[in-house]
Coordinates of C-alpha atoms in Angstrom, one line a residue:
Chain Q
M1 CA -19.4 -24.6 9.5
S2 CA -20.1 -27.7 7.3
I3 CA -21.1 -30.9 9.0
A4 CA -20.6 -34.4 7.7
L5 CA -21.7 -37.7 9.1
R6 CA -19.9 -40.9 8.1
G7 CA -21.5 -44.3 8.9
V8 CA -22.9 -43.1 12.2
T9 CA -24.5 -45.8 14.2
K10 CA -26.0 -45.7 17.7
Q11 CA -27.6 -48.6 19.7
F12 CA -29.6 -48.3 22.9
G13 CA -29.5 -51.8 24.3
D14 CA -30.8 -54.0 21.5
Y15 CA -32.5 -51.1 19.7
A16 CA -30.7 -49.5 16.8
A17 CA -31.6 -45.8 17.0
V18 CA -29.6 -44.8 14.0
E19 CA -27.8 -47.2 11.6
G20 CA -25.0 -46.3 9.2
I21 CA -26.0 -42.7 8.5
D22 CA -24.1 -40.7 5.9
L23 CA -25.1 -37.1 5.6
D24 CA -23.6 -33.8 4.5
V25 CA -24.8 -30.4 5.6
A26 CA -23.3 -27.5 3.8
T27 CA -22.2 -24.3 5.5
G28 CA -25.1 -22.0 6.0
A29 CA -27.7 -24.6 5.0
L30 CA -31.0 -25.1 6.9
M31 CA -31.7 -28.8 7.0
A32 CA -34.7 -30.6 8.4
L33 CA -34.6 -34.1 9.8
L34 CA -38.1 -35.4 9.3
G35 CA -39.5 -38.6 10.6
P36 CA -42.0 -40.3 12.8
S37 CA -41.2 -40.8 16.5
G38 CA -38.6 -43.5 17.0
S39 CA -37.0 -42.8 13.6
G40 CA -33.8 -41.7 15.1
K41 CA -33.9 -38.0 14.1
T42 CA -33.4 -36.7 17.6
T43 CA -30.6 -39.2 18.4
L44 CA -28.9 -38.0 15.2
L45 CA -29.2 -34.4 16.3
R46 CA -27.8 -35.2 19.8
I47 CA -24.9 -37.0 18.2
I48 CA -24.1 -33.9 16.1
G49 CA -24.4 -31.7 19.2
G50 CA -22.2 -34.0 21.3
L51 CA -24.9 -35.1 23.8
E52 CA -24.5 -38.7 22.6
T53 CA -21.5 -40.5 21.4
P54 CA -22.0 -42.7 18.3
D55 CA -21.1 -46.4 18.7
A56 CA -19.5 -46.3 15.2
G57 CA -18.8 -43.8 12.5
Q58 CA -17.6 -40.2 12.5
V59 CA -18.9 -36.7 12.9
L60 CA -16.9 -34.2 10.9
F61 CA -17.0 -30.4 11.5
D62 CA -15.4 -28.6 8.5
G63 CA -13.6 -31.8 7.6
Q64 CA -12.1 -32.3 11.1
D65 CA -13.1 -35.4 13.1
A66 CA -15.2 -34.0 15.9
T67 CA -16.7 -37.3 17.0
L68 CA -15.3 -37.1 20.5
W69 CA -15.2 -33.4 21.0
P70 CA -16.8 -32.3 24.2
I71 CA -20.1 -30.5 23.7
G72 CA -18.7 -27.2 25.0
D73 CA -16.0 -27.1 22.2
R74 CA -18.4 -27.7 19.3
K75 CA -19.8 -24.2 19.0
V76 CA -23.3 -25.5 18.7
G77 CA -26.5 -23.9 20.1
F78 CA -29.3 -26.1 21.2
V79 CA -33.0 -25.3 21.3
F80 CA -35.3 -27.9 22.8
Q81 CA -39.0 -28.4 22.4
Q82 CA -39.7 -27.7 26.1
Y83 CA -37.5 -24.5 25.9
A84 CA -35.3 -25.6 28.9
L85 CA -35.1 -22.0 30.2
F86 CA -33.5 -21.8 33.6
R87 CA -36.5 -21.2 35.8
H88 CA -34.7 -19.4 38.6
M89 CA -33.1 -16.8 36.3
T90 CA -34.6 -13.8 34.6
V91 CA -34.7 -13.6 30.8
F92 CA -31.7 -11.4 30.9
E93 CA -29.7 -13.9 33.1
N94 CA -30.8 -16.7 30.8
V95 CA -29.4 -15.1 27.7
A96 CA -26.3 -13.9 29.6
F97 CA -25.6 -17.4 31.0
G98 CA -23.3 -18.6 28.2
L99 CA -21.2 -15.4 28.4
K100 CA -21.0 -15.5 32.2
V101 CA -19.7 -19.0 32.4
K102 CA -16.7 -18.3 30.1
R103 CA -13.3 -18.6 31.6
R104 CA -12.1 -15.4 33.1
R105 CA -9.7 -14.6 30.3
E106 CA -12.4 -15.0 27.6
R107 CA -15.3 -13.5 29.6
P108 CA -16.4 -10.2 28.3
S109 CA -16.9 -7.4 30.8
A110 CA -20.2 -6.9 32.4
K111 CA -20.9 -3.9 30.2
V112 CA -20.2 -5.8 27.0
I113 CA -22.4 -8.7 28.2
R114 CA -25.2 -6.2 28.9
T115 CA -25.0 -4.7 25.4
K116 CA -24.8 -8.0 23.8
V117 CA -27.8 -9.5 25.7
Q118 CA -29.8 -6.4 24.9
D119 CA -29.0 -6.7 21.2
L120 CA -30.1 -10.3 21.2
L121 CA -33.3 -9.5 23.0
A122 CA -34.0 -6.8 20.5
L123 CA -33.4 -9.4 17.7
V124 CA -36.0 -11.7 19.2
Q125 CA -38.2 -8.7 20.0
L126 CA -38.3 -9.3 23.7
E127 CA -36.4 -6.3 25.1
W128 CA -39.3 -5.4 27.4
A129 CA -39.1 -8.9 29.0
H130 CA -35.5 -8.7 30.3
D131 CA -36.5 -8.9 34.0
R132 CA -39.3 -11.5 33.6
Y133 CA -39.1 -15.1 34.6
A134 CA -39.9 -17.9 32.2
A135 CA -43.1 -18.7 34.0
Q136 CA -44.4 -15.2 33.1
L137 CA -43.9 -15.7 29.3
S138 CA -46.0 -17.5 26.7
G139 CA -44.6 -20.5 24.9
G140 CA -43.6 -18.6 21.8
Q141 CA -41.8 -15.9 23.9
R142 CA -40.0 -18.6 25.8
Q143 CA -38.8 -20.3 22.7
R144 CA -37.5 -16.9 21.4
V145 CA -35.6 -16.5 24.7
A146 CA -34.1 -19.9 24.2
L147 CA -33.0 -19.0 20.7
A148 CA -31.4 -15.7 21.9
R149 CA -29.7 -17.7 24.7
A150 CA -28.3 -20.2 22.2
M151 CA -27.1 -17.4 19.9
A152 CA -25.3 -15.5 22.7
V153 CA -22.2 -17.7 22.4
D154 CA -22.0 -17.1 18.7
P155 CA -22.6 -20.7 17.6
Q156 CA -21.7 -21.8 14.1
V157 CA -24.4 -24.5 14.2
L158 CA -27.9 -24.2 15.5
L159 CA -29.6 -27.4 16.5
L160 CA -33.3 -27.3 17.0
D161 CA -35.1 -30.3 18.4
E162 CA -38.8 -30.0 17.6
P163 CA -38.6 -26.3 18.6
F164 CA -42.2 -25.4 17.8
G165 CA -43.8 -28.7 18.7
A166 CA -45.4 -27.4 21.9
L167 CA -46.8 -24.3 20.4
D168 CA -50.2 -23.7 18.8
S169 CA -50.4 -23.7 15.0
Q170 CA -50.7 -19.9 14.6
V171 CA -47.6 -19.1 16.7
R172 CA -45.8 -22.1 15.1
H173 CA -46.4 -20.7 11.6
E174 CA -45.2 -17.2 12.7
L175 CA -42.1 -18.5 14.4
R176 CA -41.2 -20.7 11.4
R177 CA -41.1 -17.8 9.1
W178 CA -39.3 -15.7 11.6
L179 CA -36.6 -18.5 12.1
R180 CA -36.2 -18.7 8.3
R181 CA -35.6 -14.9 8.1
L182 CA -33.2 -15.1 11.0
H183 CA -31.3 -17.9 9.4
D184 CA -31.0 -16.0 6.1
E185 CA -29.7 -12.9 7.9
L186 CA -27.2 -14.6 10.2
H187 CA -25.9 -17.4 8.0
F188 CA -25.2 -20.1 10.5
T189 CA -25.7 -23.8 9.7
S190 CA -29.0 -25.0 11.1
I191 CA -30.5 -28.4 11.6
I192 CA -34.1 -28.7 12.7
V193 CA -35.7 -31.9 13.9
T194 CA -39.4 -32.2 13.2
H195 CA -42.2 -34.7 12.7
D196 CA -44.3 -32.1 10.9
Q197 CA -43.9 -32.5 7.2
Q198 CA -45.4 -29.1 6.6
E199 CA -42.8 -27.4 8.9
A200 CA -40.0 -29.2 7.2
I201 CA -41.1 -28.3 3.7
E202 CA -41.8 -24.7 4.6
V203 CA -38.6 -23.9 6.5
A204 CA -35.8 -26.0 5.2
D205 CA -33.5 -26.0 2.1
T206 CA -33.0 -29.7 2.4
V207 CA -35.3 -32.3 3.9
V208 CA -34.0 -35.6 5.1
V209 CA -36.6 -38.2 5.7
L210 CA -35.7 -40.8 8.3
N211 CA -37.4 -44.1 9.1
Q212 CA -36.2 -46.7 11.6
G213 CA -32.8 -45.2 12.0
K214 CA -32.1 -45.0 8.3
I215 CA -32.3 -42.3 5.7
E216 CA -35.2 -42.9 3.4
Q217 CA -34.7 -40.0 1.1
A218 CA -32.9 -36.6 1.1
G219 CA -33.5 -33.7 -1.2
I220 CA -35.0 -30.3 -1.7
P221 CA -38.5 -30.0 -0.3
G222 CA -40.4 -29.9 -3.7
E223 CA -38.6 -32.9 -5.0
I224 CA -39.3 -35.0 -1.9
Y225 CA -43.0 -34.1 -2.1
D226 CA -43.4 -34.7 -5.8
L227 CA -41.0 -37.6 -6.4
P228 CA -41.0 -39.7 -3.2
K229 CA -38.8 -42.8 -3.6
S230 CA -40.8 -45.0 -1.4
A231 CA -44.3 -45.5 -0.2
F232 CA -43.2 -44.6 3.3
V233 CA -42.0 -41.1 2.2
H234 CA -45.0 -40.7 0.0
R235 CA -47.3 -41.4 2.9
F236 CA -45.3 -39.4 5.4
L237 CA -45.3 -36.2 3.4
G238 CA -49.1 -35.8 3.2
Q239 CA -52.5 -37.3 2.8
V240 CA -52.7 -40.2 0.4
N241 CA -55.3 -42.6 -1.0
E242 CA -54.1 -46.1 -1.3
L243 CA -55.6 -48.4 -4.0
P244 CA -54.5 -51.9 -5.1
V245 CA -53.2 -52.2 -8.6
K246 CA -54.7 -55.2 -10.4
L247 CA -53.2 -57.0 -13.4
R248 CA -55.6 -58.2 -16.1
D249 CA -54.7 -59.4 -19.6
G250 CA -51.3 -57.9 -19.5
R251 CA -52.6 -54.5 -18.4
A252 CA -52.5 -52.8 -15.0
Y253 CA -55.6 -51.2 -13.5
I254 CA -56.6 -49.0 -10.6
G255 CA -60.2 -50.0 -10.2
P256 CA -61.6 -49.9 -13.8
I257 CA -58.9 -47.3 -14.9
D258 CA -56.3 -48.7 -17.2
I259 CA -53.0 -47.2 -16.2
A260 CA -50.2 -49.0 -18.0
A261 CA -49.1 -52.2 -19.7
A262 CA -48.3 -54.7 -17.0
A263 CA -44.8 -55.1 -18.4
D264 CA -44.1 -51.4 -17.6
M265 CA -44.8 -51.9 -13.9
Q266 CA -41.2 -52.1 -12.9
T267 CA -41.6 -52.5 -9.2
G268 CA -40.2 -56.1 -9.1
S269 CA -43.4 -57.3 -7.4
T270 CA -46.6 -58.8 -8.6
K271 CA -48.7 -57.2 -5.8
N272 CA -48.6 -53.4 -6.1
I273 CA -50.4 -50.4 -4.7
A274 CA -50.9 -47.0 -6.2
L275 CA -50.7 -43.9 -4.0
I276 CA -52.7 -40.8 -5.0
R277 CA -52.9 -37.5 -3.2
P278 CA -56.3 -36.0 -2.6
H279 CA -55.6 -33.1 -5.0
E280 CA -54.6 -35.5 -7.7
V281 CA -58.1 -36.9 -7.8
E282 CA -60.3 -35.4 -10.6
I283 CA -64.0 -35.3 -10.4
G284 CA -66.4 -35.2 -13.4
D285 CA -69.8 -36.7 -14.4
V286 CA -70.4 -40.4 -13.8
A287 CA -69.6 -41.3 -17.3
S288 CA -66.2 -39.6 -17.2
G289 CA -64.4 -42.1 -15.0
W290 CA -64.6 -44.5 -12.1
P291 CA -68.2 -44.2 -10.8
A292 CA -68.3 -43.1 -7.1
T293 CA -70.7 -41.7 -4.6
V294 CA -70.1 -38.5 -2.5
V295 CA -70.3 -39.6 1.2
A296 CA -68.9 -36.5 3.0
V297 CA -68.3 -32.9 2.1
R298 CA -66.1 -30.7 4.3
V299 CA -65.3 -27.1 3.5
I300 CA -61.9 -26.1 5.0
G301 CA -61.3 -22.5 4.1
P302 CA -60.1 -22.3 0.5
I303 CA -60.3 -26.0 -0.2
V304 CA -63.2 -28.5 -0.1
R305 CA -62.5 -32.1 0.8
L306 CA -64.9 -34.8 -0.5
D307 CA -65.1 -38.4 0.6
L308 CA -65.9 -40.6 -2.3
C309 CA -67.0 -44.2 -2.1
A310 CA -65.9 -45.8 -5.4
D311 CA -67.9 -48.6 -6.8
G312 CA -66.3 -51.9 -6.0
Q313 CA -64.3 -50.5 -3.1
P314 CA -65.1 -51.3 0.6
I315 CA -67.6 -48.7 1.9
H316 CA -65.6 -48.0 5.1
E317 CA -62.6 -46.9 3.0
P318 CA -63.7 -43.9 1.1
L319 CA -61.2 -42.0 -1.0
E320 CA -60.4 -38.4 -0.3
A321 CA -60.5 -35.8 -3.0
E322 CA -59.7 -32.1 -2.8
I323 CA -61.1 -29.4 -5.0
G324 CA -60.8 -25.6 -4.9
R325 CA -63.5 -23.5 -3.3
E326 CA -64.4 -21.8 -6.5
R327 CA -65.1 -25.0 -8.3
F328 CA -67.2 -26.2 -5.4
E329 CA -69.2 -23.0 -5.4
A330 CA -69.9 -23.5 -9.1
E331 CA -70.7 -27.2 -9.1
R332 CA -72.2 -27.8 -5.6
F333 CA -71.4 -31.4 -5.0
S334 CA -73.9 -32.8 -2.5
L335 CA -74.1 -35.9 -0.4
G336 CA -75.2 -39.0 -2.3
Q337 CA -74.3 -37.5 -5.7
R338 CA -72.9 -39.8 -8.3
V339 CA -69.6 -38.7 -9.8
G340 CA -66.9 -40.1 -12.0
M341 CA -63.3 -40.2 -10.7
R342 CA -60.0 -39.9 -12.7
F343 CA -56.5 -39.6 -11.4
R344 CA -54.2 -36.8 -12.6
R345 CA -51.1 -38.5 -11.1
W346 CA -50.3 -41.6 -9.2
Q347 CA -47.3 -43.5 -8.1
V348 CA -47.0 -47.3 -7.9
Y349 CA -45.0 -49.2 -5.2
P350 CA -44.7 -52.8 -4.3
A351 CA -47.5 -53.7 -1.8
A352 CA -45.2 -54.9 1.0
A353 CA -43.5 -51.6 1.5
Chain F
M1 CA -37.7 -29.6 89.3
R2 CA -36.8 -33.2 89.9
V3 CA -36.6 -33.4 86.2
W4 CA -33.1 -31.9 86.2
R5 CA -31.8 -34.0 89.0
A6 CA -30.0 -36.3 86.6
R7 CA -26.7 -37.7 87.5
D8 CA -23.9 -35.3 86.6
A9 CA -24.5 -31.6 86.3
D10 CA -22.4 -31.1 83.1
Y11 CA -24.2 -33.6 81.2
R12 CA -27.6 -31.9 81.4
T13 CA -26.4 -29.1 79.2
Q14 CA -24.2 -31.2 77.1
A15 CA -26.5 -33.9 75.9
P16 CA -28.7 -31.7 73.7
V17 CA -25.7 -29.8 72.4
K18 CA -24.0 -33.1 71.5
A19 CA -27.1 -34.2 69.7
A20 CA -27.2 -31.0 67.8
I21 CA -23.5 -31.1 66.9
R22 CA -23.9 -34.7 65.8
A23 CA -26.9 -33.9 63.8
R24 CA -25.2 -31.0 62.1
N25 CA -21.9 -32.8 61.5
S26 CA -23.5 -35.8 60.0
S27 CA -26.0 -33.7 58.0
R28 CA -23.1 -31.9 56.5
G29 CA -21.4 -35.1 55.6
T30 CA -24.6 -36.6 54.6
V31 CA -25.5 -33.9 52.2
R32 CA -22.6 -34.1 49.7
A33 CA -22.5 -37.8 49.0
P34 CA -26.2 -38.4 48.5
V35 CA -26.6 -35.3 46.3
A36 CA -23.8 -36.6 44.1
A37 CA -25.4 -40.1 44.1
A38 CA -28.8 -38.6 43.2
W39 CA -27.3 -36.5 40.5
A40 CA -25.6 -39.5 39.0
V41 CA -28.7 -41.6 39.1
A42 CA -31.2 -39.0 37.9
K43 CA -29.2 -37.4 35.1
F44 CA -26.8 -39.9 33.7
E45 CA -26.8 -43.4 32.2
F46 CA -23.9 -45.6 33.1
R47 CA -23.0 -49.1 33.8
G48 CA -23.7 -50.2 37.4
K49 CA -26.5 -47.7 37.9
S50 CA -28.8 -50.2 39.3
A51 CA -26.1 -51.4 41.7
L52 CA -25.7 -47.8 42.9
I53 CA -29.5 -47.5 43.5
T54 CA -29.4 -50.8 45.5
L55 CA -26.5 -49.4 47.5
I56 CA -28.5 -46.2 48.2
D57 CA -31.3 -48.3 49.5
L58 CA -29.1 -50.6 51.5
P59 CA -29.5 -48.7 54.8
F60 CA -33.2 -48.9 54.6
A61 CA -33.0 -52.7 54.3
V62 CA -30.3 -53.4 56.9
S63 CA -30.9 -53.1 60.6
P64 CA -28.9 -50.2 62.0
V65 CA -27.4 -52.5 64.7
I66 CA -25.8 -54.5 61.9
A67 CA -24.4 -51.3 60.4
G68 CA -22.9 -50.5 63.9
M69 CA -21.4 -54.0 64.1
I70 CA -19.9 -53.6 60.6
F71 CA -18.3 -50.3 61.8
I72 CA -16.9 -52.2 64.8
L73 CA -15.6 -54.9 62.5
V74 CA -13.9 -52.4 60.2
F75 CA -12.7 -49.7 62.6
G76 CA -12.7 -51.5 66.0
T77 CA -9.6 -52.3 68.0
H78 CA -9.5 -55.8 66.6
G79 CA -11.0 -54.7 63.3
W80 CA -9.5 -54.5 59.8
F81 CA -8.2 -51.0 60.2
G82 CA -8.1 -51.0 64.0
G83 CA -4.3 -51.4 64.2
S84 CA -3.3 -48.7 61.8
L85 CA -5.9 -46.3 63.2
K86 CA -4.5 -46.9 66.7
A87 CA -1.0 -46.3 65.5
H88 CA -2.0 -42.9 64.2
H89 CA -4.0 -42.1 67.4
I90 CA -7.2 -41.8 65.5
H91 CA -10.3 -42.8 67.5
V92 CA -13.2 -43.8 65.5
V93 CA -15.2 -46.3 67.5
F94 CA -16.4 -45.1 70.9
A95 CA -15.7 -41.6 69.8
I96 CA -17.5 -38.8 67.8
P97 CA -16.2 -39.9 64.3
G98 CA -17.8 -43.3 64.8
I99 CA -21.1 -41.8 65.7
V100 CA -21.0 -39.5 62.7
L101 CA -20.1 -42.4 60.4
A102 CA -22.9 -44.5 61.7
T103 CA -25.4 -41.7 61.4
I104 CA -24.3 -40.9 57.8
F105 CA -24.8 -44.5 56.9
V106 CA -28.3 -44.6 58.4
T107 CA -29.4 -41.3 56.9
F108 CA -27.8 -41.7 53.5
P109 CA -31.0 -42.7 51.6
F110 CA -33.1 -39.9 52.9
I111 CA -31.6 -37.2 50.8
A112 CA -30.8 -39.3 47.8
R113 CA -34.4 -40.7 47.7
E114 CA -35.8 -37.3 48.2
L115 CA -33.8 -35.8 45.3
I116 CA -33.9 -38.5 42.7
P117 CA -37.6 -38.0 41.7
V118 CA -37.2 -34.2 41.9
M119 CA -34.2 -34.3 39.5
Q120 CA -35.8 -36.9 37.2
A121 CA -38.9 -34.8 36.9
Q122 CA -36.8 -31.8 35.9
G123 CA -35.2 -33.8 33.1
K124 CA -31.7 -33.3 31.6
E125 CA -32.4 -30.5 29.2
D126 CA -31.5 -27.7 31.5
E127 CA -28.1 -29.3 32.1
E128 CA -27.6 -30.1 28.4
T129 CA -28.3 -26.6 27.5
A130 CA -25.9 -25.3 30.1
L131 CA -23.2 -27.6 28.8
S132 CA -23.8 -26.6 25.2
L133 CA -23.5 -22.9 26.3
G134 CA -20.0 -23.8 27.4
A135 CA -20.5 -24.3 31.2
T136 CA -18.3 -26.8 32.9
G137 CA -19.7 -29.7 35.0
W138 CA -19.2 -27.7 38.2
Q139 CA -20.8 -24.5 36.8
T140 CA -23.7 -26.6 35.6
F141 CA -24.2 -28.2 38.9
W142 CA -23.9 -25.0 41.0
R143 CA -25.8 -22.6 38.7
V144 CA -28.4 -24.8 37.2
T145 CA -29.0 -28.1 39.0
L146 CA -28.6 -26.9 42.6
P147 CA -31.0 -23.9 42.4
N148 CA -33.6 -26.2 41.0
I149 CA -33.4 -28.8 43.7
R150 CA -32.7 -26.6 46.7
W151 CA -36.1 -27.0 48.3
G152 CA -36.1 -30.7 47.9
L153 CA -32.6 -30.8 49.3
L154 CA -33.6 -28.7 52.3
Y155 CA -36.5 -31.1 52.9
G156 CA -34.1 -34.1 52.7
V157 CA -31.7 -32.5 55.1
L158 CA -34.5 -31.9 57.5
L159 CA -35.7 -35.5 57.4
C160 CA -32.1 -36.6 57.6
N161 CA -31.6 -34.4 60.7
A162 CA -34.6 -35.8 62.4
R163 CA -33.4 -39.3 61.7
A164 CA -29.9 -38.4 63.0
M165 CA -31.2 -37.0 66.3
G166 CA -33.3 -40.1 66.9
E167 CA -30.8 -42.8 65.7
F168 CA -30.4 -45.5 68.2
G169 CA -29.2 -48.9 66.9
A170 CA -26.1 -48.1 65.0
V171 CA -25.0 -45.4 67.4
S172 CA -25.6 -47.6 70.4
V173 CA -23.1 -50.1 69.1
V174 CA -20.3 -47.7 68.1
S175 CA -20.7 -45.0 70.7
G176 CA -19.7 -46.9 73.8
H177 CA -22.2 -44.9 75.9
I178 CA -19.5 -42.7 77.5
R179 CA -21.5 -40.0 79.4
G180 CA -20.7 -36.5 78.5
L181 CA -18.5 -37.7 75.6
T182 CA -20.2 -40.1 73.3
N183 CA -23.6 -40.5 74.7
T184 CA -26.6 -39.2 72.6
M185 CA -30.1 -38.4 73.7
P186 CA -31.8 -41.6 72.7
L187 CA -29.0 -43.6 74.3
H188 CA -29.3 -41.5 77.4
V189 CA -33.0 -42.1 77.6
E190 CA -32.3 -45.8 77.7
I191 CA -29.6 -45.5 80.4
L192 CA -31.8 -43.5 82.6
Y193 CA -34.6 -45.9 82.1
N194 CA -32.5 -48.9 82.9
E195 CA -31.4 -47.1 86.1
Y196 CA -35.1 -46.7 87.1
N197 CA -34.7 -43.0 86.9
Y198 CA -38.0 -42.7 85.1
T199 CA -38.5 -39.0 85.7
A200 CA -35.2 -38.1 84.1
A201 CA -35.8 -40.6 81.3
F202 CA -39.1 -39.1 80.4
A203 CA -37.7 -35.6 80.7
V204 CA -35.0 -36.3 78.1
A205 CA -37.5 -38.2 76.0
S206 CA -39.8 -35.2 76.1
L207 CA -37.0 -33.0 75.0
L208 CA -36.4 -35.3 72.1
A209 CA -40.1 -35.3 71.2
L210 CA -40.0 -31.5 71.3
L211 CA -37.2 -31.5 68.8
A212 CA -39.2 -33.9 66.6
L213 CA -42.1 -31.5 66.8
L214 CA -39.9 -28.6 65.7
T215 CA -38.7 -30.8 62.8
L216 CA -42.3 -31.5 61.8
A217 CA -43.0 -27.8 62.0
G218 CA -40.0 -27.1 59.7
K219 CA -41.2 -29.8 57.3
S220 CA -44.7 -28.3 57.1
F221 CA -43.2 -25.0 56.5
L222 CA -41.1 -26.3 53.6
E223 CA -44.0 -28.1 52.1
W224 CA -46.0 -24.9 52.3
R225 CA -43.2 -22.9 50.6
Q226 CA -42.2 -25.4 48.0
P227 CA -45.1 -25.4 45.6
E228 CA -45.1 -21.6 45.7
L229 CA -41.4 -21.2 45.1
R230 CA -41.2 -23.9 42.4
R231 CA -43.3 -21.6 40.2
A232 CA -40.4 -19.1 40.5
T233 CA -42.8 -16.3 39.7
H234 CA -43.0 -15.0 43.2
L235 CA -39.3 -15.4 43.8
P236 CA -37.8 -12.2 45.2
R237 CA -35.0 -11.0 43.1
D238 CA -32.2 -10.7 45.6
R239 CA -32.7 -14.4 46.5
T240 CA -32.1 -15.6 42.9
R241 CA -29.1 -13.3 42.6
R242 CA -27.5 -14.9 45.6
V243 CA -28.0 -18.3 44.1
N244 CA -26.7 -17.4 40.7
T245 CA -23.5 -15.6 41.5

């Protein structure tokens, strides 16, 4: 099922949770709504699912106006961060719930229900747990039960609200990949809400970055990461170093590095900042670039992160640089060492943003 | 033995029975409305919610005697509905319905106040999930909400029962103190005491105290069971089945 939002707005008292959102989700797509807390991503998901009614605007399912459809008619499956498993029911009863509450005419026979629930439990690899209660399962297992329960009623849309937020990073990583495989096999339309940029980039076809109730940018994950349209998106999608851009004699500089003719800085602002990701910082001998001192070295598995205090920059705001482990093994940067920095890439934004 | 030498023979057996019936009747009536009110307050956002909360707390703030007087004002012979009630031969004041109504009013907050925090702590996600799975409002309430609150509810009913047995002020006004008909144990204690029948008064009072002790025992029992059962792990299977189906 394709979903479209047209000018969707929702206020909570004086606070605008979402404002004039236009969004299209193609059939079978896996979209991530990414944003900090309070950005309106969960509200948007709840509006699509029918748990909230928008104050203005339309929700279209396959082109039909579904804005006021009751939640039960929308064919959506919900998965929440806290699993929301029914505590007093076994895993089997949880998954069977959606089938058992159907109207008598539509309700499958007990035998059909049993087969279907068993199939779903097999899909989430939890057949052995059918007579357990939620309290007896781990977080990852509970979330898989919640997924099986949502899929029992054959939803056309799966809405996941920070589904892996309460899990530790190993399980999270595993479940993400598993969800992606499941999505590719079963072809429903999925929308996942997350504040974890890595999760969004890893799992989704399309990432929509939200900020203060508005869409900042939407696109495929690689494009959003490489070509952020605003400083907000740039900052939100990963670590960044922020440096002021100074104009001197018609040229623009980051520190002593000449980056462009001032006339080419088309930000419409005279005060600008440059954002540079840690892996875009290049390190060589002192003479090769902006002189700096190594003030911290952290080896994190395959990468090594260096804190560099550039000359002329405040001491308490060191820049972060990332280099590969092999390079580090070969060159052995040590504390206090003097190096020269250059930037492989940067992006300039008006300072106010 | 002098204990039982109270005035009329019938009454001795009837008073506790009446109290029990009254406690049961009003508990039954008192359960539905407050559960509905607590559900509304804990799980939904709507206009007038704070007004409803105030209304729930009203019986705590108002003296029960005033509640009794209001019932007289509304249902009494010269009250607003007195005429039409009389025309249909419905007796409210100075009869059992009046006592039940007065008790419901006084005990209303007990269950609601007990349930609201329990329901709020459990959040709305269980209900939202049930709705998204196609359950109707009723199915959601019976199969998801109620099983989760049943211990809190039982606790509230117990408190409410205790309050109903001991209620004096409101019932004193509306009952009319008709012995063997509309008299309740606390009222009877007062009558006996005013008649200088101390022995009998203390006997009935002791009986009432005994019921209170039983209630306390029940309360302790529930408090002891509750944390264990909330974890649901130790829940015997047949019990959950009964709740679900």
